[in-house]
Short mmCIF file of C-alpha atoms and ligand atoms in Angstrom, two decimals:
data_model
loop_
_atom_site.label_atom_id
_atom_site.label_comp_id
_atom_site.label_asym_id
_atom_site.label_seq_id
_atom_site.Cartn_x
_atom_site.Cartn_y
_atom_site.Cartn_z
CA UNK A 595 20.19 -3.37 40.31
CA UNK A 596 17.07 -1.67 40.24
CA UNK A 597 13.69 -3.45 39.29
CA UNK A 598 11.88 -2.98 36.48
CA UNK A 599 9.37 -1.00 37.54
CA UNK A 600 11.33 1.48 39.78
CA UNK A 601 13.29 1.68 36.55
CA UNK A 602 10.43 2.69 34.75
CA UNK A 603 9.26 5.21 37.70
CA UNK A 604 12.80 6.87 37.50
CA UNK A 605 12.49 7.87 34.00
CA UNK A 606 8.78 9.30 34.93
CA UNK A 607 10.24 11.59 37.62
CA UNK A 608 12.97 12.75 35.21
CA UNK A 609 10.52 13.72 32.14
CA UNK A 610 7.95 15.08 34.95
CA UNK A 611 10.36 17.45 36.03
CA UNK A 612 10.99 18.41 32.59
CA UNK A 613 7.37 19.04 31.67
CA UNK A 614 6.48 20.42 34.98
CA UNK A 615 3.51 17.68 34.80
CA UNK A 616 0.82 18.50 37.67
CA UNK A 617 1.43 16.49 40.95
CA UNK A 618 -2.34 14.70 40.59
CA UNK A 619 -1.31 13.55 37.03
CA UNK A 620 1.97 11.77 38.27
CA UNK A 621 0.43 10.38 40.98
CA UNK A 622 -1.71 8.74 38.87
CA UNK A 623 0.77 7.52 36.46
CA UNK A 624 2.57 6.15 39.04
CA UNK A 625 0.48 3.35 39.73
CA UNK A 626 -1.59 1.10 37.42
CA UNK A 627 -5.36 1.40 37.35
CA UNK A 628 -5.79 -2.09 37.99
CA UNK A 629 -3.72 -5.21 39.05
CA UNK A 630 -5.35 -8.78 37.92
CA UNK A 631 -3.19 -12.01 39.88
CA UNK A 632 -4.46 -15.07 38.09
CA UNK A 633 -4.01 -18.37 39.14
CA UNK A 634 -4.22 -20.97 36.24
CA UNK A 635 -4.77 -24.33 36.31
CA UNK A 636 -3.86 -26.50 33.70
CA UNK A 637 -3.53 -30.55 32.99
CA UNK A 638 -0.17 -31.90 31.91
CA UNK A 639 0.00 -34.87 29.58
CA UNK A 640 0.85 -37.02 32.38
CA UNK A 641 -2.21 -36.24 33.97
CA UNK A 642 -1.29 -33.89 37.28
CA UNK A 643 -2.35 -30.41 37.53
CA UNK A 644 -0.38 -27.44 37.76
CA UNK A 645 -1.23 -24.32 38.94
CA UNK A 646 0.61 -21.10 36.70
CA UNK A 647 0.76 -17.67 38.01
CA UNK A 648 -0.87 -15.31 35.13
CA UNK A 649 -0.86 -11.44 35.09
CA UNK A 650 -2.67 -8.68 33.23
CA UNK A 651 -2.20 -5.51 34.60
CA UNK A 652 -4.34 -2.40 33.49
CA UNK A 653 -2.41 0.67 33.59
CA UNK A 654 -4.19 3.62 31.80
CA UNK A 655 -7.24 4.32 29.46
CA UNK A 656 -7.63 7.81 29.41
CA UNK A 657 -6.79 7.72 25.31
CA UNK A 658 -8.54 4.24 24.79
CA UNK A 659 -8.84 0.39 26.14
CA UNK A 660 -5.75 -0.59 28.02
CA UNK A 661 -3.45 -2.14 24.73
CA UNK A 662 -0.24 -4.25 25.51
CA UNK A 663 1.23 -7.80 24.98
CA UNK A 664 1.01 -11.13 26.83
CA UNK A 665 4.35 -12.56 27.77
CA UNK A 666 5.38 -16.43 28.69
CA UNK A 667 8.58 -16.54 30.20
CA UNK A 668 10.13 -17.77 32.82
CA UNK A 669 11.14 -15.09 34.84
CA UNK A 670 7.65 -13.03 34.57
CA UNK A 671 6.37 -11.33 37.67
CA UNK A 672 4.03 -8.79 38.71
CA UNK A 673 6.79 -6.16 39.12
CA UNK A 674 8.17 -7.23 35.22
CA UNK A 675 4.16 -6.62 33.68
CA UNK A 676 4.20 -3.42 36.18
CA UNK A 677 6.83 -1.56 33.78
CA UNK A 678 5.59 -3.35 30.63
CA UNK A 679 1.86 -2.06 31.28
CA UNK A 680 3.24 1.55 31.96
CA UNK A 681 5.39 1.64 29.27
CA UNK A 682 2.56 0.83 27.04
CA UNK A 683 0.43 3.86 28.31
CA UNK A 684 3.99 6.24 26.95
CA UNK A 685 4.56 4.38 23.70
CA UNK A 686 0.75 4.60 22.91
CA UNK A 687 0.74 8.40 23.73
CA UNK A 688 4.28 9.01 21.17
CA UNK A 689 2.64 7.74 18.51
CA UNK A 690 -0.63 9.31 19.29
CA UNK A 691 -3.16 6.53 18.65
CA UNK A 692 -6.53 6.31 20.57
CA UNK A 693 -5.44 2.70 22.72
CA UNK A 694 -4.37 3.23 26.46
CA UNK A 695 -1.91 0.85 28.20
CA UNK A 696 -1.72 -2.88 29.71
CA UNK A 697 0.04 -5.85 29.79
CA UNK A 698 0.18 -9.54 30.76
CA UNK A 699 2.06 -12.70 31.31
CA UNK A 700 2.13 -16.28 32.62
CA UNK A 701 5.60 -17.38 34.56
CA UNK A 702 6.42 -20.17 32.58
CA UNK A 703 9.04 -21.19 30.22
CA UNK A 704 6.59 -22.48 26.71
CA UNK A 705 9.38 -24.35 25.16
CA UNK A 706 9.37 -26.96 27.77
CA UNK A 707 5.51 -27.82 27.33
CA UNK A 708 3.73 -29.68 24.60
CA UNK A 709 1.73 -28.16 22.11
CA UNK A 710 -1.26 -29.80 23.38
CA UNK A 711 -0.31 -27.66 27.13
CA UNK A 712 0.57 -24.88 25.49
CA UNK A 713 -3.12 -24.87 24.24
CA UNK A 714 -4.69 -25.91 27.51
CA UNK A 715 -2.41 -23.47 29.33
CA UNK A 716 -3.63 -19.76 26.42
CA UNK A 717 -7.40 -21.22 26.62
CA UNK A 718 -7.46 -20.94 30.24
CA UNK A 719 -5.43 -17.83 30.75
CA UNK A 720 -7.87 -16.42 28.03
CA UNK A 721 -10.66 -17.64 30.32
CA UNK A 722 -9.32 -16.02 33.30
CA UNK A 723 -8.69 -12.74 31.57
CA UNK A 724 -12.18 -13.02 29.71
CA UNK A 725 -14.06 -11.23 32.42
CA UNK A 726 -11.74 -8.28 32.39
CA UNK A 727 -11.02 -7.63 28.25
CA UNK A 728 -13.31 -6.80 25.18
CA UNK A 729 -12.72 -4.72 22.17
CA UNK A 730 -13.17 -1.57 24.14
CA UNK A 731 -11.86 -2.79 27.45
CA UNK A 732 -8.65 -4.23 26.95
CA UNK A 733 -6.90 -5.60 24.10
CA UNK A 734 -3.76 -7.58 24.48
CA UNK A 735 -1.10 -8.92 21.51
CA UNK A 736 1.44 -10.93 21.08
CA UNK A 737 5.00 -10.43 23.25
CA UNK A 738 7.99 -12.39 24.07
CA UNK A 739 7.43 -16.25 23.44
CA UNK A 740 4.29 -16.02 22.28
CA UNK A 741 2.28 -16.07 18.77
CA UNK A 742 -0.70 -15.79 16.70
CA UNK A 743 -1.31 -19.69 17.98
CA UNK A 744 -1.80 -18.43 21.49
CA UNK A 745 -3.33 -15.03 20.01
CA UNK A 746 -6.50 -16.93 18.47
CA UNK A 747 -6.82 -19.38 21.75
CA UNK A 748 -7.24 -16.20 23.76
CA UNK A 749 -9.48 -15.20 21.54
CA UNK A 750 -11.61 -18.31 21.48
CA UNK A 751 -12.17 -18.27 24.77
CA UNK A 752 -12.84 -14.86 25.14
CA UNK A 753 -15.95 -15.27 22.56
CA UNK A 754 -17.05 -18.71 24.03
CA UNK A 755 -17.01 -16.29 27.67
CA UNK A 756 -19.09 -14.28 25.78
CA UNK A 757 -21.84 -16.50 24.07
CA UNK A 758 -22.19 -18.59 27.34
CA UNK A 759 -22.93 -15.39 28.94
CA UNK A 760 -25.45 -14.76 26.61
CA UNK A 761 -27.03 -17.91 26.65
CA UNK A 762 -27.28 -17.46 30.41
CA UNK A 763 -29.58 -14.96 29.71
CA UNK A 764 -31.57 -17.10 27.17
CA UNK A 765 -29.97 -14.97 24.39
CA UNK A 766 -27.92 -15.61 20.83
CA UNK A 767 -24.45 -14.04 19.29
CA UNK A 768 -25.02 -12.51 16.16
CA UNK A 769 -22.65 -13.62 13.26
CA UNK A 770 -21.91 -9.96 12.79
CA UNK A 771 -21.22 -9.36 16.65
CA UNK A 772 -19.15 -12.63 16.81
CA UNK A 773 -17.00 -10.87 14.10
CA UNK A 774 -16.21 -7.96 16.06
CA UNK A 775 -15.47 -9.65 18.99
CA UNK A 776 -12.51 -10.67 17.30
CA UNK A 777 -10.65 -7.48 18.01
CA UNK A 778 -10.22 -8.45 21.73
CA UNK A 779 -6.72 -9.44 20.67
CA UNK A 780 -4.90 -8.71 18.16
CA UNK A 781 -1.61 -10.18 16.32
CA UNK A 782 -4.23 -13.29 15.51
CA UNK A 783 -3.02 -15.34 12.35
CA UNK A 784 -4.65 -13.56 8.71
CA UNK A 785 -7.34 -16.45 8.61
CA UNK A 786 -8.96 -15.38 11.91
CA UNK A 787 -9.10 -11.77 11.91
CA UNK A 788 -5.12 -10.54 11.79
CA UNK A 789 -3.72 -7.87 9.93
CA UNK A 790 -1.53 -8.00 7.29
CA UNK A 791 1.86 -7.18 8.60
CA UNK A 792 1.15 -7.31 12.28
CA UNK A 793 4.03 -10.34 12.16
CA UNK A 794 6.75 -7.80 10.68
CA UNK A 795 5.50 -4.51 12.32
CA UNK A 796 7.78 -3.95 15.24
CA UNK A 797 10.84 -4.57 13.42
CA UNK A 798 9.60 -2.19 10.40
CA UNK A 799 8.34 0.69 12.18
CA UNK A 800 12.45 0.56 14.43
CA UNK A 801 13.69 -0.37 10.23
CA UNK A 802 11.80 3.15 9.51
CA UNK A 803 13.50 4.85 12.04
CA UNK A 804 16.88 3.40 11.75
CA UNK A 805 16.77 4.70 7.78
CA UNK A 806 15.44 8.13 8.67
CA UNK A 807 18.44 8.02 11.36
CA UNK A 808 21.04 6.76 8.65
CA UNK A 809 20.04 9.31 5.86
CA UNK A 810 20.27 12.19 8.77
CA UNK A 811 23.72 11.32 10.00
CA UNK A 812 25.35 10.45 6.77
CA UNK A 813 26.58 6.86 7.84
CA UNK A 814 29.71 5.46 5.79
CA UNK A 815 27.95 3.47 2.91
CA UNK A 816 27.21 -0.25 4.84
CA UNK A 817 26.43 0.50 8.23
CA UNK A 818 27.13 -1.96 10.46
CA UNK A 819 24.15 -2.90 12.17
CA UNK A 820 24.37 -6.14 15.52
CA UNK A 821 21.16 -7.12 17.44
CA UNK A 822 20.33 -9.16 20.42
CA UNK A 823 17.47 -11.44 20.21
CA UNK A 824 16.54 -13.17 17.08
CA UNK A 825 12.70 -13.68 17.41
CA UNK A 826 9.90 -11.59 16.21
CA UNK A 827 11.23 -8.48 16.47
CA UNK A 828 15.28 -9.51 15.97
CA UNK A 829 14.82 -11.86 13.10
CA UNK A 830 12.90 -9.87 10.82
CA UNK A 831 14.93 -6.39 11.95
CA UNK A 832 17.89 -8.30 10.68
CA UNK A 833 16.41 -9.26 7.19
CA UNK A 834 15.35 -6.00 6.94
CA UNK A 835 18.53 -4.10 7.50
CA UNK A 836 20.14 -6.36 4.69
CA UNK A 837 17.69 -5.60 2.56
CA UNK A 838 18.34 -2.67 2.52
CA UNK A 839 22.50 -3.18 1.85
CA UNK A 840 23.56 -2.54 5.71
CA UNK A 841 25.46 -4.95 7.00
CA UNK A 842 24.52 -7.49 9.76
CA UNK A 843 27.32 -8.47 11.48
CA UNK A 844 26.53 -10.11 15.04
CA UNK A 845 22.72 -11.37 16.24
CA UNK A 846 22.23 -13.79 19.22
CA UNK A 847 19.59 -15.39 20.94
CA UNK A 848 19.04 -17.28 24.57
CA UNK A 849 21.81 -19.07 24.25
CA UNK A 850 24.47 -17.23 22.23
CA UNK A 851 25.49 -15.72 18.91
CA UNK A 852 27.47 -15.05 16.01
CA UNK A 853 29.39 -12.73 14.79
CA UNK A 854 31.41 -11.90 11.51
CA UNK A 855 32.64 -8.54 10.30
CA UNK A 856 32.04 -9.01 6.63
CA UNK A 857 28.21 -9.35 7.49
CA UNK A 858 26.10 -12.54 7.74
CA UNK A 859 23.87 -14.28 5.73
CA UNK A 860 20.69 -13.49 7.54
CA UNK A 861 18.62 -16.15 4.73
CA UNK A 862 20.94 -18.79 5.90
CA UNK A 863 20.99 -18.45 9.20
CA UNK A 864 17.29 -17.66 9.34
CA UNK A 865 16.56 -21.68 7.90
CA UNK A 866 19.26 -22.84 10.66
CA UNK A 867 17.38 -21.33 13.42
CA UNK A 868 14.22 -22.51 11.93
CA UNK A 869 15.87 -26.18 11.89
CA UNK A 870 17.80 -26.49 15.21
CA UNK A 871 16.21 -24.15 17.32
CA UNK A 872 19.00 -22.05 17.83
CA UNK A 873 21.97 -19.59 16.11
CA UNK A 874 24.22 -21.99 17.87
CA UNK A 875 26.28 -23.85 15.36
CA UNK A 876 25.49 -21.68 12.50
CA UNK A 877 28.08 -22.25 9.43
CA UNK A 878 29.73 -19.06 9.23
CA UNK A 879 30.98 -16.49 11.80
CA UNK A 880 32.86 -16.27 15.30
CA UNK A 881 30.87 -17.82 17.80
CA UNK A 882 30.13 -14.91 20.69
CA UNK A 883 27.82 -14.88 24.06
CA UNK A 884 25.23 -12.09 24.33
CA UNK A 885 27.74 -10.15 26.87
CA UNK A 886 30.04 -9.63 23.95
CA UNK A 887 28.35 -9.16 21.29
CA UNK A 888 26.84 -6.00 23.09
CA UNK A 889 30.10 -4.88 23.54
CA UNK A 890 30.96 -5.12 19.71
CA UNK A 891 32.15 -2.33 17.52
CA UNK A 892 28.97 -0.95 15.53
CA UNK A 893 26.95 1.76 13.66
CA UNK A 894 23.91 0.65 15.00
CA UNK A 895 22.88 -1.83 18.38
CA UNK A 896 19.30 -3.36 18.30
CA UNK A 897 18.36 -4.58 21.72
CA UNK A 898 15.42 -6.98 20.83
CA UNK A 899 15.33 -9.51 23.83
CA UNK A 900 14.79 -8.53 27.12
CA UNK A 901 14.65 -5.70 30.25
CA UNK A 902 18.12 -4.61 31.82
CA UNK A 903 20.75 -5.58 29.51
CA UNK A 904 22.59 -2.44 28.92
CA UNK A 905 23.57 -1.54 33.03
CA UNK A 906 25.65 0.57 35.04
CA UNK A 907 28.37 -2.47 34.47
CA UNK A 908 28.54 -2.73 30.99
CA UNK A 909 27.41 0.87 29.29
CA UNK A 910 31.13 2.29 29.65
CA UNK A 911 32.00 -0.67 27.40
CA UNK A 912 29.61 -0.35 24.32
CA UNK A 913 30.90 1.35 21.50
CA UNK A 914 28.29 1.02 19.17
CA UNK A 915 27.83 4.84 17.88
CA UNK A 916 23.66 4.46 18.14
CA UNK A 917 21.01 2.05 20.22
CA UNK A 918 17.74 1.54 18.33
CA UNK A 919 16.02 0.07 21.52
CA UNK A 920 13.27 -2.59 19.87
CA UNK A 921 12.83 -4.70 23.55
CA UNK A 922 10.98 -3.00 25.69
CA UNK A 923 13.35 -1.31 28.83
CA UNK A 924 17.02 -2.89 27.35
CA UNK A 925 18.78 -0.08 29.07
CA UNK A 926 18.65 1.24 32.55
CA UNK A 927 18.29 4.64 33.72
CA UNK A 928 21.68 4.55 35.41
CA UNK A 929 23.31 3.49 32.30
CA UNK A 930 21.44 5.83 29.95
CA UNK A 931 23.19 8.68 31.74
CA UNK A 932 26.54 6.61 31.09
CA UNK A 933 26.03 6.15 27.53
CA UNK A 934 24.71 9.89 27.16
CA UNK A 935 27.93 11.35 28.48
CA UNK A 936 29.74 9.34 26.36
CA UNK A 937 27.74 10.64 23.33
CA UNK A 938 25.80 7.86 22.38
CA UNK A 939 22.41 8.47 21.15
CA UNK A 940 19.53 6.57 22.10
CA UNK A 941 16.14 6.08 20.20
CA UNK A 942 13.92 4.72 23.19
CA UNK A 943 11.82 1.65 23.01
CA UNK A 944 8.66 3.51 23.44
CA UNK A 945 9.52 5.22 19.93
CA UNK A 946 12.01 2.46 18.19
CA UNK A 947 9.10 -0.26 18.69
CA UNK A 948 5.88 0.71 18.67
CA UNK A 949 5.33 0.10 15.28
CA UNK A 950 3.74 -3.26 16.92
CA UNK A 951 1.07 -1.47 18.69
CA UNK A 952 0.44 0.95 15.84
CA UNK A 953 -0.17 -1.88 13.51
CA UNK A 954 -2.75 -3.87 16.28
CA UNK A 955 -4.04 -0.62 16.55
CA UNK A 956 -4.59 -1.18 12.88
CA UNK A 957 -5.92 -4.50 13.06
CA UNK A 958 -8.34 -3.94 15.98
CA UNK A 959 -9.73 -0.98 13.71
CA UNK A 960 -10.22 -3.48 10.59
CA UNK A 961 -12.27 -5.90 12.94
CA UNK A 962 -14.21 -3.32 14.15
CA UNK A 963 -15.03 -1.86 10.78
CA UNK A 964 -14.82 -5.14 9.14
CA UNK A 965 -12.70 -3.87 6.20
CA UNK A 966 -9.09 -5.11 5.59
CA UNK A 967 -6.07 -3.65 4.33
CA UNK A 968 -3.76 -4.62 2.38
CA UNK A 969 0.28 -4.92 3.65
CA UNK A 970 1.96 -2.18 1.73
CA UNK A 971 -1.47 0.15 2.78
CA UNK A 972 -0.64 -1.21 6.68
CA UNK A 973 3.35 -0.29 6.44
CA UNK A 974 2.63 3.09 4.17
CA UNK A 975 -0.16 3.70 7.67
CA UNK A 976 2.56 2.59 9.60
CA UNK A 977 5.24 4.85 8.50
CA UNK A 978 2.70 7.73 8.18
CA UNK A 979 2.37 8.04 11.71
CA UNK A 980 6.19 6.52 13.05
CA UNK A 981 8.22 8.98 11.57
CA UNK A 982 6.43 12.24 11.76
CA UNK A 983 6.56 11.01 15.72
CA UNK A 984 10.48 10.67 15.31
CA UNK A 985 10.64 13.43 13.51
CA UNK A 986 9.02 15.90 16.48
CA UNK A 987 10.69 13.84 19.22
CA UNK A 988 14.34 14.85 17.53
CA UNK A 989 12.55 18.32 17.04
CA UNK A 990 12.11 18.34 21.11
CA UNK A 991 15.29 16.52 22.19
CA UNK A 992 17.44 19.72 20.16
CA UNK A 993 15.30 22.02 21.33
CA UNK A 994 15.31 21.40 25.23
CA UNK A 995 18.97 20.14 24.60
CA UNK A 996 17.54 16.29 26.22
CA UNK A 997 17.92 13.04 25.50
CA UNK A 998 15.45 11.29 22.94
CA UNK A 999 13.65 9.52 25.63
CA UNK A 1000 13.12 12.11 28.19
CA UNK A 1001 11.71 14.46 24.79
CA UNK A 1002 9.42 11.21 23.86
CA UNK A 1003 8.13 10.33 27.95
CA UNK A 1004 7.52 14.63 27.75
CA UNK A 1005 5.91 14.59 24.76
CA UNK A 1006 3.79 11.35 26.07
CA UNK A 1007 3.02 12.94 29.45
CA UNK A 1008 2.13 15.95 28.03
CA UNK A 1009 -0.98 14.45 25.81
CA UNK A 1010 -1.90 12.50 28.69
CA UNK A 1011 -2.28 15.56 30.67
CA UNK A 1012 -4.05 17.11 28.42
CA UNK A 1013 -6.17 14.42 27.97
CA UNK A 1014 -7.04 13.98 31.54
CA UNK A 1015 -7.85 17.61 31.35
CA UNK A 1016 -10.80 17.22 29.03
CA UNK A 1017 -11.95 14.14 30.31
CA UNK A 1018 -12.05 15.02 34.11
CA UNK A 1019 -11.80 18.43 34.92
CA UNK A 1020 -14.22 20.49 33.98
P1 NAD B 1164 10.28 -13.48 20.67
O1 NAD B 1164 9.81 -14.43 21.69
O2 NAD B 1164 9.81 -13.65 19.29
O3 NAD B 1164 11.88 -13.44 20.66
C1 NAD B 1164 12.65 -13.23 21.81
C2 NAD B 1164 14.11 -13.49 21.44
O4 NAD B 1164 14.92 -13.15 22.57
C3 NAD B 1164 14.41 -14.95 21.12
O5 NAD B 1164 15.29 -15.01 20.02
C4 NAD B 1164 15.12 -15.44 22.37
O6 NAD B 1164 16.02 -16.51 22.11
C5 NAD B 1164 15.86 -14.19 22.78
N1 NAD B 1164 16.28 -14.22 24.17
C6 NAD B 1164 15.61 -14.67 25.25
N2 NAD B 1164 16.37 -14.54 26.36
C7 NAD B 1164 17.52 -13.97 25.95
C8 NAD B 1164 18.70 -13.57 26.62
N3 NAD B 1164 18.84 -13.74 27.93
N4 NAD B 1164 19.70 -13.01 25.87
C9 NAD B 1164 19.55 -12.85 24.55
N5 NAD B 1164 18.47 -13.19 23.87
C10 NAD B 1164 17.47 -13.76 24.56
O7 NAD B 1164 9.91 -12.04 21.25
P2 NAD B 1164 9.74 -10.67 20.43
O8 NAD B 1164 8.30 -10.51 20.15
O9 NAD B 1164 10.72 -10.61 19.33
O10 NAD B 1164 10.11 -9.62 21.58
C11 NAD B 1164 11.45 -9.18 21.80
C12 NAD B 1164 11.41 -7.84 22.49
O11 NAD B 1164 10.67 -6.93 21.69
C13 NAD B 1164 10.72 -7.84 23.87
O12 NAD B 1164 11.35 -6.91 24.71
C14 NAD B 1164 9.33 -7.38 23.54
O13 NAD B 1164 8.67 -6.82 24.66
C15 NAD B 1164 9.64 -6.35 22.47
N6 NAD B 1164 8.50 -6.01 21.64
C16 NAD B 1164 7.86 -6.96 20.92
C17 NAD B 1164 6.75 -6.59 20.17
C18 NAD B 1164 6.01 -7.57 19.31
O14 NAD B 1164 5.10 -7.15 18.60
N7 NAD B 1164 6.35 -8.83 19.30
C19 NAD B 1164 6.31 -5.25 20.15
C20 NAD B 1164 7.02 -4.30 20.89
C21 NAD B 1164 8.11 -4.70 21.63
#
């Protein structure tokens, strides 16, 4: 199976070809701007010293500083942040907002550390990265298995980087600067800068979408709606569909799911997670692993977990009628030409979940200008700018008769161009 990465490069070529996008400009897309390997060192509780491998890579600023998550995971590697970062730079350009694109990670699994070397570990990485970020450098967020905990470490140690620096030079921090330093990083808890909303705002900019998608295909009444992952982005995605009267009938996480036809109780199962860690054990439903439950019957699949789920192995076998891709790169190119054939539609992650970046986008903007919103004026923002982008990437995909993400990397590539255009050649 292909890497990430090369993944990520194959759908480039594809929506290059499309565009006819100038040789220079893919050539520069094709690599990152700039690669950072980190080695950090932290103390255990026991008292040794381990060394973790940390990662931020840079990959394009031409519409503004590089903008992406930091991961903790166990499987993170330079290739994995590779496709992340570039995929930022795309989903950035759909939605139009002035932030380029990056992103980070440490190889390491968090949930076997304690809190105290979870701190130790985000104070140093934020140390290591301090050199290389600032509010109009690079601004990373929240990602997979980690939070606005880790988000305001970062920070910390970003602005004590920054006074010590000062001091070197026998000078002082402002109060005001201080405050505007904050929006380094964003997805930082309300009390230290965050934005109201930032913790629901992937999973209600893909909710936008999937309502705009159910009111355009005239669904039957419930649709049936299953996703994979139930953090962040999956947990809230769920309450949100049942809100709204759909019916959730499968979710899983690491280590397995549920699933029952007649829909699940999302409030319930919500507090069980919250208590045992996992969906594991959960009261009601069929008990499923995450191979299945992609495989379920469904309206609607929401990928929200990981890279290279949906393959050339599986994709004959889904049957769900839609994928509403909130983790970043769930399907591979190979098996996006499987599902297209078999007339499944696709709304691509750099569309379905960038409601995340749009609202740190927002957040970053209300450091900066010191002036805070409040959460329905973040979500009304939000939507504002989400489904107008839908809207014109459907408008493309008819029009060129192509699939929703080659219409959304075209209609990316093509600002970029442009952009490059009045930045460097004139
Ligand atoms: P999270 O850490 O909050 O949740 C991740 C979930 O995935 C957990 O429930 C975990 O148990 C589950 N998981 C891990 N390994 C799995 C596996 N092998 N099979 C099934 N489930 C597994 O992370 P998140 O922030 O919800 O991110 C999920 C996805 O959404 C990622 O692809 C991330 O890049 C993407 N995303 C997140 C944001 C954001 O703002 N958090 C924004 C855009 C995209």
């Amino acid at each position: 199976m292909s890497t990430p990465f090369e993944n990520a490069i194959k759908q480039l070529e594809k929506s290059a070809k499309i565009l006819d996008l100038k040789p220079q400009i893919f050539e520069l897309l094709k690599t990152p701007d700039r690669i950072l390997e980190l080695k950090v060192p932290v103390k255990m509780d026991d008292g040794s010293l381990r060394i973790f491998n940390g990662y931020r890579v840079q990959h394009n600023n031409w519409a503004g500083p590089y903008k992406g998550g930091l991961r903790y995971f166990p499987t993170v590697d330079l290739d994995e942040v590779k496709a992340l970062a570039f995929w930022m730079t795309i989903k950035t350009a759909v939605v139009g907002i002035p932030m380029g694109g990056g992103k980070g990670g440490v190889t390491v699994d968090p949930r076997k550390l304690s809190d105290s070397e979870l701190e130790r570990l985000s104070r140093e990485f934020g140390k290591k990265l301090a050199p290389n970020i600032g509010p109009y450098i690079d601004v990373p967020a929240p990602d997979v298995y980690t939070n606005f905990k880790i988000m305001n470490w970062v920070k910390e140690s970003f602005i004590d980087f920054r006074k010590n620096n000062y001091k070197k030079f026998g000078l002082e921090l402002t109060k005001q600067q201080e405050k505007k330093m904050q929006a380094v990083i964003t997805g930082k808890s309300v009390d230290q800068g965050g934005s109201l909303g930032r913790d629901r705002a992937t999973a209600m900019g893909g909710f936008f979408i999937i309502r705009s998608l159910v009111e355009r295909e005239h669904f039957q009444e419930r649709p049936s709606v299953v996703i994979q992952g139930f953090g962040n982005a999956g947990s809230v995605m769920a309450e949100l569909c049942l809100a709204e009267g759909y019916k959730v009938v499968a979710v899983s996480d690491s280590q397995g799911g549920v699933y029952d036809p007649q829909g699940l109780n999302i409030e319930k199962l919500i507090a069980h997670k919250q208590s045992t860690g996992h969906i594991l054990g959960f009261e009601q439903g069929e008990k499923i692993n995450n191979k299945e439950l992609l495989e379920l019957e469904t309206d609607i699949l929401v990928p929200a977990a990981l890279e290279n789920v949906i393959t050339a192995e599986n994709a004959d076998n889904i049957k769900a009628k839609f994928i509403v891709e909130l983790a970043n790169g769930p399907v591979t190119p190979e098996a996006d030409m499987i599902l297209a054939k078999n007339g499944l539609k696709i709304v691509p992650d750099v569309l379905a979940n960038s409601g995340g970046v749009t609202v740190s986008y927002f957040e970053w903007q209300q450091n900066l200008e010191d002036r805070y919103w409040s959460e329905s004026e973040v979500f009304n923002k939000l939507k504002d700018i989400i489904l107008p982008a839908f809207e014109q990437i459907w408008q493309i995909a008819e029009e060129k008769k192509i699939d929703l993400r080659t219409a959304a990397f075209a209609q990316a590539l093509e600002r970029l161009q442009n952009l490059w255009y009045n930045e460097y050649d004139r």
